[in-house]
Amino acid sequence: MSRTSRSSSRRSLMLGVAGGLRSLTPLAVVAVTPGAAPPWPILRSPWGRALLVGLAAAELVGDKLPAPPSRLAPPALIGRIGAAALAGAALGAGTGRRGAVARGAGAAAVGALLGAIGGYWGRRGIVEATGLPDRAVALVEDAAAIALSRAAATT
């Protein structure tokens, strides 16, 4: 695997970890980052980008509600993995390299699984160890998901 392919896979893995934290944030960030998105209609259309950003924002708000579903429940976990794989595929497609779509999707899917499990136990552990309110820790998790997504999309 070439250095460029490894770099692209690392970026997709990072994007996937962010997707494990917040499922729609990576795709929204890829869509709005100049040069990161492939020419897929939903990612290039102003309406498509607005829809993705709106859905990602709704997810950020929904996570702070009193009883959001567990990210490790099978439907939620499958959704996170699928959304991250799509974001990784988009990032890979943006490179124009052969096989980059599949590598990006695969790396992002693995990252999403790691991010979902790590995010769940990390957030829970921080709340229990510090006594901080869950919502405060969730805001830090939001920031981490956005920062990881942005770093992956712009590197």
PDB file of C-alpha atoms in Angstrom, residues 2 4-5 8 92-103:
ATOM      1  CA  SER A   2       1.428   3.370  -0.977  1.00  0.00           C
ATOM      2  CA  THR A   4      -0.893   8.111  -0.040  1.00  0.00           C
ATOM      3  CA  SER A   5      -3.213   5.106   0.376  1.00  0.00           C
ATOM      4  CA  SER A   8      -6.203   8.154   3.061  1.00  0.00           C
ATOM      5  CA  GLY A  92     -12.021   8.074  -0.670  1.00  0.00           C
ATOM      6  CA  ALA A  93     -13.949   8.981  -3.822  1.00  0.00           C
ATOM      7  CA  GLY A  94     -12.698  12.536  -3.472  1.00  0.00           C
ATOM      8  CA  THR A  95      -9.121  11.290  -3.981  1.00  0.00           C
ATOM      9  CA  GLY A  96      -9.904   9.776  -7.382  1.00  0.00           C
ATOM     10  CA  ARG A  97      -7.596   6.830  -6.615  1.00  0.00           C
ATOM     11  CA  ARG A  98      -8.450   3.297  -7.616  1.00  0.00           C
ATOM     12  CA  GLY A  99      -9.880   1.291  -4.718  1.00  0.00           C
ATOM     13  CA  ALA A 100     -10.024   4.334  -2.458  1.00  0.00           C
ATOM     14  CA  VAL A 101     -13.815   4.188  -2.095  1.00  0.00           C
ATOM     15  CA  ALA A 102     -13.746   0.628  -0.735  1.00  0.00           C
ATOM     16  CA  ARG A 103     -10.716   1.272   1.485  1.00  0.00           C
TER      17      ARG A 103
END
